Short mmCIF file of C-alpha atoms in Angstrom, two decimals:
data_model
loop_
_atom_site.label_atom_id
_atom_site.label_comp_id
_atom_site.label_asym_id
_atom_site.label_seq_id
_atom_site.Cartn_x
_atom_site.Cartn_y
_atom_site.Cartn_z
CA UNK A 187 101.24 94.56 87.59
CA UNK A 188 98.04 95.42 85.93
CA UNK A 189 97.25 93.84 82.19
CA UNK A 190 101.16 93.75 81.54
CA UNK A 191 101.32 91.90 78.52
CA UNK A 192 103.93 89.69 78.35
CA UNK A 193 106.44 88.82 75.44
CA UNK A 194 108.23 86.12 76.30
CA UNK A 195 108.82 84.25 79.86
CA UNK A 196 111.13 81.93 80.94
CA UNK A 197 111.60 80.45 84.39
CA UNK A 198 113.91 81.90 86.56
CA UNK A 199 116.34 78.79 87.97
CA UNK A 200 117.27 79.50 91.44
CA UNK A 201 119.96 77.89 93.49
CA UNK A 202 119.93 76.47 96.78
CA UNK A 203 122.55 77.56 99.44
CA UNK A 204 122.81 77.88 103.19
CA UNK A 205 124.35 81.75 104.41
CA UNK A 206 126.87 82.08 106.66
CA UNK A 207 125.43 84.88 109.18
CA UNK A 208 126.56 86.67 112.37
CA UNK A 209 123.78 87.64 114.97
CA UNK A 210 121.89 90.91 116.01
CA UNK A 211 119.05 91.11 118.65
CA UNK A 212 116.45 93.18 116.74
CA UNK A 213 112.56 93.47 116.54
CA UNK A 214 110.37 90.92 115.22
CA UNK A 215 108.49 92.23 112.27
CA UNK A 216 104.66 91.54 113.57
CA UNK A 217 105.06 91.80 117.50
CA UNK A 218 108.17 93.57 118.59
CA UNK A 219 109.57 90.57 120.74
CA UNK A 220 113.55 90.45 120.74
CA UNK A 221 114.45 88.15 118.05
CA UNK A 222 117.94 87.01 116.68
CA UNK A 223 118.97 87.70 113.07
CA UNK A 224 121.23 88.02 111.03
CA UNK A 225 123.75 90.64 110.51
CA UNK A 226 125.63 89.13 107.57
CA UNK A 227 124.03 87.87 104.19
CA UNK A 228 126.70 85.70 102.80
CA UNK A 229 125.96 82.81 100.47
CA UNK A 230 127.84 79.54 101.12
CA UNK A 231 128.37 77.51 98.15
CA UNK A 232 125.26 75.56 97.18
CA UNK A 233 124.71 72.53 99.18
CA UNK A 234 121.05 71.72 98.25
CA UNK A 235 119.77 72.77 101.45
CA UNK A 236 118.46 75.87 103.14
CA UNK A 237 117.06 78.62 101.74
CA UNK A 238 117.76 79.99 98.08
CA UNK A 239 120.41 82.40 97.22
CA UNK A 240 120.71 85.16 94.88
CA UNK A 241 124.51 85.17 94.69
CA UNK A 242 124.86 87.77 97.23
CA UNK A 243 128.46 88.34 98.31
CA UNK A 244 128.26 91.94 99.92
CA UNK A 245 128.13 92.44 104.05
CA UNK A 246 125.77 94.47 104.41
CA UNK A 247 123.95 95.71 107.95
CA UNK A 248 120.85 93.22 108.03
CA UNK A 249 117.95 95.39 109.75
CA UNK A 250 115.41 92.86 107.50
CA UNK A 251 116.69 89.27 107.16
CA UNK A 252 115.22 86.45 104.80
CA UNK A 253 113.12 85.25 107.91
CA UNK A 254 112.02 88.35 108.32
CA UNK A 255 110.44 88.61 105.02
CA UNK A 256 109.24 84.76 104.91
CA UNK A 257 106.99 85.06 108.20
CA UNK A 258 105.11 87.98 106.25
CA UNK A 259 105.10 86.54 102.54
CA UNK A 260 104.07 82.59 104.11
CA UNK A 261 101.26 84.49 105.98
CA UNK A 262 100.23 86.51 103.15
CA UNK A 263 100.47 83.62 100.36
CA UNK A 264 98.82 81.12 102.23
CA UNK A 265 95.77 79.55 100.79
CA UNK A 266 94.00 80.42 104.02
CA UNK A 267 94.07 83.91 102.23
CA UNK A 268 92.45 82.36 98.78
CA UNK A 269 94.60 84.36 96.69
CA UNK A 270 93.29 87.54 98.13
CA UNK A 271 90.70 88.56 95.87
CA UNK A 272 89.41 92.27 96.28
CA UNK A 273 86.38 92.35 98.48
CA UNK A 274 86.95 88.67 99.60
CA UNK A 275 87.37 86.98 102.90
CA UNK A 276 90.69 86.37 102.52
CA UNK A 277 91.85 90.05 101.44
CA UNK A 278 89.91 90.86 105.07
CA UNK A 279 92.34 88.53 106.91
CA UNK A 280 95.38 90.66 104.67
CA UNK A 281 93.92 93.88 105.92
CA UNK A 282 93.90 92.64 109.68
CA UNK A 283 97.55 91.21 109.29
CA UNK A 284 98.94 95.01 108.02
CA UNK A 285 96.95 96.91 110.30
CA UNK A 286 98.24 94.71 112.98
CA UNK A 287 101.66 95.15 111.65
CA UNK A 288 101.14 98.76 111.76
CA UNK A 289 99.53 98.83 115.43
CA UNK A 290 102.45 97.12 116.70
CA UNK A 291 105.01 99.37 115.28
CA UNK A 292 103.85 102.86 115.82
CA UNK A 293 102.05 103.74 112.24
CA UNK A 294 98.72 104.99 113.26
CA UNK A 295 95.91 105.27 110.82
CA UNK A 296 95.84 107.86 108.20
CA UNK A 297 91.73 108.39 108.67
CA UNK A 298 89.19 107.69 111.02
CA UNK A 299 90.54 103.57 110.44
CA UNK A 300 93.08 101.87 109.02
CA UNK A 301 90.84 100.44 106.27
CA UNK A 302 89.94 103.23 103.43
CA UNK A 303 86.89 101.48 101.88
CA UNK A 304 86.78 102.72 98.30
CA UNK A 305 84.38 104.50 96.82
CA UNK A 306 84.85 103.27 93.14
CA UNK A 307 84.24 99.56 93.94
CA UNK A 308 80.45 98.31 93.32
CA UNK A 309 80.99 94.75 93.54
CA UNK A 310 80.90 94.32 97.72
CA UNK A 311 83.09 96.43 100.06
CA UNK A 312 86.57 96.90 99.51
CA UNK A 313 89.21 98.91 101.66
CA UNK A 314 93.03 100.24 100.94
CA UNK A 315 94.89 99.79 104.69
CA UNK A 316 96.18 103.60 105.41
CA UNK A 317 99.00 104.26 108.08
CA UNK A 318 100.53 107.36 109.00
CA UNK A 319 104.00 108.21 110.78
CA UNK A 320 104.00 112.01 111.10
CA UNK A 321 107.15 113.46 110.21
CA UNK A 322 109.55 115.17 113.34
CA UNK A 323 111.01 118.65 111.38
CA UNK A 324 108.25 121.56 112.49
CA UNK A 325 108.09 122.70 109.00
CA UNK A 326 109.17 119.81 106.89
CA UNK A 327 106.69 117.51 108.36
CA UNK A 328 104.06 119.46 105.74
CA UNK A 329 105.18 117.28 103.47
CA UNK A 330 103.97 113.90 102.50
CA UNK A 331 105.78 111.16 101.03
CA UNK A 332 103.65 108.04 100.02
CA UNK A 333 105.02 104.60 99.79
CA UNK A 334 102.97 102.10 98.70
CA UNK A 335 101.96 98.31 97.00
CA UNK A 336 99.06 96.53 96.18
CA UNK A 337 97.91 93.79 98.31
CA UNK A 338 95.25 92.46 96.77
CA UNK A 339 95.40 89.50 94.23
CA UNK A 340 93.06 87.49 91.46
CA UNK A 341 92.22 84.95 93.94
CA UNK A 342 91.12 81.72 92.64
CA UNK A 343 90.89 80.30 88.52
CA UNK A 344 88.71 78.79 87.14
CA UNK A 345 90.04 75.34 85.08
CA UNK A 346 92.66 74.41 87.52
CA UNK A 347 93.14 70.71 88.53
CA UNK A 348 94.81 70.35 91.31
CA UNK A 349 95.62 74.11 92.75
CA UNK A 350 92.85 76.86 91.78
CA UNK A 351 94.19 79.43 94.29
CA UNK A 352 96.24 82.26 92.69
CA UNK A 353 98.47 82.87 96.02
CA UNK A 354 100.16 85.90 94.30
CA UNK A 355 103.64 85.36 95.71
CA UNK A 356 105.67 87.85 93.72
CA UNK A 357 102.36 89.97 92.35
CA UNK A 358 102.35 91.31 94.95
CA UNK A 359 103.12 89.85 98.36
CA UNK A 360 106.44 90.82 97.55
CA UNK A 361 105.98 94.50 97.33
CA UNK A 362 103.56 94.39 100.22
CA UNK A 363 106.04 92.82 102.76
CA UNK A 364 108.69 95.09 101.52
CA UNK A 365 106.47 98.04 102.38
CA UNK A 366 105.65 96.24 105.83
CA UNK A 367 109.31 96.29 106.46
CA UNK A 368 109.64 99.77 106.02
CA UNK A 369 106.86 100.57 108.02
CA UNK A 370 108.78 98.31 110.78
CA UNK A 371 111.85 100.36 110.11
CA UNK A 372 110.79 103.85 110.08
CA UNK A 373 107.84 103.31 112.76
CA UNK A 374 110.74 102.56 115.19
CA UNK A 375 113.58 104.62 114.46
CA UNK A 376 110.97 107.64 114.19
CA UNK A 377 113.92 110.12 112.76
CA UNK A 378 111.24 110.80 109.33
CA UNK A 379 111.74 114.66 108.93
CA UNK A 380 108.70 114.50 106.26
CA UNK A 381 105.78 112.72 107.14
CA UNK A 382 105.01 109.29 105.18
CA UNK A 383 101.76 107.38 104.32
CA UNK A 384 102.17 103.77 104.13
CA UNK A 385 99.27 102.49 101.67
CA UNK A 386 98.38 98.75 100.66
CA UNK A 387 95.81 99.10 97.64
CA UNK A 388 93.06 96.83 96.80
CA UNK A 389 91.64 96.63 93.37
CA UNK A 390 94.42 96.70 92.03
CA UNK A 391 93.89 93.79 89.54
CA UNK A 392 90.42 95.69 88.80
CA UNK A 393 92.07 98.76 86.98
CA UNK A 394 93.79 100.45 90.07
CA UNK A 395 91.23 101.17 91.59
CA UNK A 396 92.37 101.65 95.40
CA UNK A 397 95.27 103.90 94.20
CA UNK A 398 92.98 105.77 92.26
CA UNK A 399 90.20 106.20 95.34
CA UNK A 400 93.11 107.17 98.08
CA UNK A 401 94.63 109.48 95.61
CA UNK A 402 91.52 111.38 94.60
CA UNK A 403 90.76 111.43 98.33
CA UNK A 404 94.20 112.73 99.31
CA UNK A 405 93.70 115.31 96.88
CA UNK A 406 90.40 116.69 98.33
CA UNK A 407 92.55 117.20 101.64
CA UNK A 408 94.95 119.19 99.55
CA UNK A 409 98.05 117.49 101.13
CA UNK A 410 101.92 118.79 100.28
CA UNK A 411 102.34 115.57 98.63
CA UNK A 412 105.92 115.20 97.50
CA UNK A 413 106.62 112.18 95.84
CA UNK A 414 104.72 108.90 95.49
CA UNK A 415 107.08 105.70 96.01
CA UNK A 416 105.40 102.10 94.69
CA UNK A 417 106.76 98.87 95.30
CA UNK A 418 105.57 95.95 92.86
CA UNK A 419 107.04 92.26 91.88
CA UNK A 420 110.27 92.48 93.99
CA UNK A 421 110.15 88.98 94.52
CA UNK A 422 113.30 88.04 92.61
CA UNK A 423 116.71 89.45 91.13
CA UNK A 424 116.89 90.65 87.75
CA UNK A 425 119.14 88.55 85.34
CA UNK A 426 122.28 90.36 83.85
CA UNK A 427 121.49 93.80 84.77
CA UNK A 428 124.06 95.94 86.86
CA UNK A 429 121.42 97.47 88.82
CA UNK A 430 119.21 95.70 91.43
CA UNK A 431 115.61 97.11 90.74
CA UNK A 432 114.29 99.45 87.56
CA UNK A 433 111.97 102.34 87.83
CA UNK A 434 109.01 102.67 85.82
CA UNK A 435 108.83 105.85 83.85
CA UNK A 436 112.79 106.46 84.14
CA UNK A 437 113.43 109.32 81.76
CA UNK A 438 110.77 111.11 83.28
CA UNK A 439 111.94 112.29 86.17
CA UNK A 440 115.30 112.61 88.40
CA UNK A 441 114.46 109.50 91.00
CA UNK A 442 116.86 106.99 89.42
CA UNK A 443 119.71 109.69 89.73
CA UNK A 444 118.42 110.39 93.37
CA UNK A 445 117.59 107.00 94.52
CA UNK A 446 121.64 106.18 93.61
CA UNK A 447 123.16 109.03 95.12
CA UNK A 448 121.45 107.67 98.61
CA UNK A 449 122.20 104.19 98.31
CA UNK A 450 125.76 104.98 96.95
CA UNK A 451 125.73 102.23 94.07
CA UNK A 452 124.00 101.70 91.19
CA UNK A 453 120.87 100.60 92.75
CA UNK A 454 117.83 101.53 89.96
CA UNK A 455 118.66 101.26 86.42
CA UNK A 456 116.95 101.38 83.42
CA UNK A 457 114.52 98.28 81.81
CA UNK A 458 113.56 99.10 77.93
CA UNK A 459 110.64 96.49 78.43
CA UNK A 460 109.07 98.95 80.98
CA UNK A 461 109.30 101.85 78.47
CA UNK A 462 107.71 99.53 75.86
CA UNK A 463 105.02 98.15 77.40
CA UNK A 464 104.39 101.68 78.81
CA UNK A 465 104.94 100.52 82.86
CA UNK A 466 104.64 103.90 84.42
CA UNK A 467 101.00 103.68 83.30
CA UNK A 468 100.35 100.13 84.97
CA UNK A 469 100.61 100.49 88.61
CA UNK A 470 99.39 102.04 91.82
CA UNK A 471 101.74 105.26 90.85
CA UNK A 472 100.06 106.12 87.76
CA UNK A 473 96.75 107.90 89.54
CA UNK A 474 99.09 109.97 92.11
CA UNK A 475 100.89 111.06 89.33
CA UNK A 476 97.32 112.27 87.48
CA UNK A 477 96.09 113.94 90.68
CA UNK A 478 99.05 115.29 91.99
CA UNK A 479 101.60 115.71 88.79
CA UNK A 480 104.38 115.17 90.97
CA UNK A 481 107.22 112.46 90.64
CA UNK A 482 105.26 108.78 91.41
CA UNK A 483 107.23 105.98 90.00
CA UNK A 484 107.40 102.24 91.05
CA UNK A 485 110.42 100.00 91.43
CA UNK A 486 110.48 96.44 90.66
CA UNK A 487 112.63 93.44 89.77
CA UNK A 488 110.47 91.89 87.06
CA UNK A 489 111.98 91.74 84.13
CA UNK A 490 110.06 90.09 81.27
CA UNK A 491 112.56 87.03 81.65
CA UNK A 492 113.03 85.85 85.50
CA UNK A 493 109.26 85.09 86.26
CA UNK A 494 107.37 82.90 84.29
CA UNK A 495 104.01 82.56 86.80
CA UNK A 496 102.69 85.67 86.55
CA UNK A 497 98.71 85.65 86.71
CA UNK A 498 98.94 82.04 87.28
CA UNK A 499 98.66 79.73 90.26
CA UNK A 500 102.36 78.65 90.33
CA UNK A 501 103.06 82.46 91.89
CA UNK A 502 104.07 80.44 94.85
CA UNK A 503 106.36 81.93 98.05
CA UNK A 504 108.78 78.85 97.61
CA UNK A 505 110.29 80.78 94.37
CA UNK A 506 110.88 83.42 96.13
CA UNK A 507 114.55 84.90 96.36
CA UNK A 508 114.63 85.90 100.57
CA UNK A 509 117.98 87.23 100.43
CA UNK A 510 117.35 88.89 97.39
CA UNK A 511 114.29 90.85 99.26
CA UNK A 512 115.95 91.71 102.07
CA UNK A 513 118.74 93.00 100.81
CA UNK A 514 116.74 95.44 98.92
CA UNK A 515 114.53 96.63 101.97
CA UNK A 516 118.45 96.99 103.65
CA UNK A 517 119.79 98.94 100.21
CA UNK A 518 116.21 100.77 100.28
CA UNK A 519 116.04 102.59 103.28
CA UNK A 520 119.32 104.82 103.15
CA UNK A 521 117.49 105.84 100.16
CA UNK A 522 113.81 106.48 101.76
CA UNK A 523 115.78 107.85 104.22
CA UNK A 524 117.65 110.42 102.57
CA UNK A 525 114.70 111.16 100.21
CA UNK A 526 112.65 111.73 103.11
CA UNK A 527 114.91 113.78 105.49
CA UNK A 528 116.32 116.13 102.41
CA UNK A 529 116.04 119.48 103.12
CA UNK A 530 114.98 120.81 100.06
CA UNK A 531 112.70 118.80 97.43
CA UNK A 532 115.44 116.99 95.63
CA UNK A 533 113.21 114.69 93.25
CA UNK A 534 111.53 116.59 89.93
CA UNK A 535 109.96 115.57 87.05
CA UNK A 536 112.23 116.72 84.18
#
């Protein structure tokens, strides 16, 4: 998240366990071939090996999978990528990995291209990625739903020793794959009554600055926008909350309530930290919510205590929680999914 200033941080200590799965022939995430995955996340106890665990002990239908969600976070961390500084190389090999994501999975672009180069950005060239999947009601699919995460990054620090590339692992990889998945999801099933914009921002880390461009831009088009749904540092449970994500800006609007009814469970609570550090105003929501004054909230798992890295070059993919993020793409989309296909406009600001 932008300039979130942080109180206290401790490292989150993550065991180690195999899961005991059953197997589904599905899609892969970047080229449609028939993989296998797994259908059931179940943690085994920890035997030092395989990948990490969140304490998972629910079945649950796995559309996403941990290796689902590695392939796209090891492509998008690697230090081929430099940390994916706005208007760098590295971001450009990002933008050609969503849009090829997209491509393969029936999103098609939003404008002209894929790549939205902002207009705000002086210092080189500097794109969001923009796909589109229009919706299938004849009169519902006037309205636009937006979900979105930055994929840019601070790229590489100055000082450093032996690593000077800020890979950006949980800030925000993690929100960008879990948007990916989506896109997967929804470009495939193609049952979205509403129609949905999938945007990736860049300049992010510069003071929003891609959110601010597309949403300024979407404005000018005058576009039913409905709600605005941002996805930032999902990279790794929450510790001793009875929720699985928070939403930033809570008591503003009726999305928590919503986004429970859909997924059936307590799935977005409540995090005081995010009202006291004023969240809401920190992410790629905040300038949808300024042009549009419409519901536009992010969800995330960071919680002031389970992610010590943050800014620094130790944002790494290996502490990443896999299960953890696939489960919530899994738990997410009955909840995009009734949000999206709801035949009235069910989600107000209060």
């Amino acid at each position: 998240m932008k300039h979130i200033i942080i109180a206290i941080f401790s490292i989150l200590l993550l065991g180690c366990g195999g899961a005991k799965v059953e197997q589904a022939t599905v899609l892969n995430p970047t080229n449609n071939s028939k993989v296998v995955q797994n259908d059931v996340l179940q943690p085994k106890p920890n035997n030092g090996e395989g990948i990490k665990s969140s304490g998972l002990t629910s079945k649950l239908k796995a559309y996403s999978t941990p290796k689902n969600i590695e392939d796209i976070m090891l492509f998008l961390t690697s230090d081929e990528l430099q940390g994916r500084d706005t208007g760098s190389e590295g971001i450009s090999k990002a933008a050609d990995f969503i849009q090829n994501v997209f491509e393969k999975n029936n999103i098609q672009p939003y404008f002209s291209s894929y790549r939205d180069t902002l207009s705000n950005y002086s210092d080189g060239t500097a794109y969001n990625v923009v796909g589109y999947l229009p919706g299938t009601d004849a009169k519902l699919k006037n309205e636009v739903i937006i979900i979105g995460a930055h994929y840019d990054h601070i790229g590489l620090m100055s000082g450093q020793v032996v690593d000077s590339i800020a890979n950006g692992a949980n800030d925000n990889a993690s929100g960008t794959t879990t948007v990916l998945e989506f896109a997967r999801y929804f470009g495939n099933i193609k049952k979205n009554k509403r129609s949905i914009i999938f945007a990736l921002f860049s300049a992010e880390e510069k003071g929003l600055l891609g959110s601010k461009h597309l949403a300024e831009r979407l404005k000018a088009e005058n576009i039913d926008l409905y709600t605005m749904l941002n996805f930032e540092m999902v990279g790794v449970p929450m510790v001793d909350k009875d929720h699985s994500l928070y939403l930033t800006g809570y008591e503003l609007s009726n999305l928590a309530d919503v986004s429970n009814r859909y997924a059936n469970k307590k799935f977005v609570g409540f995090l005081p930290k995010a009202k006291e550090f004023n969240l809401f105003r920190r992410s790629d929501n905040a300038p949808f919510h300024d042009a549009f004054n419409v519901p536009s909230q992010t969800y995330s798992s960071f919680d002031f205590t389970n992610f010590g890295e943050y800014h620094k070059v130790g944002d790494e993919a290996s502490l990443m929680d896999y299960i953890y993020m696939a489960t919530i793409v899994n738990e997410t989309i009955p909840m995009l999914t009734g949000i999206i296909n709801s035949p009235i406009k069910e989600v107000k600001y209060n």
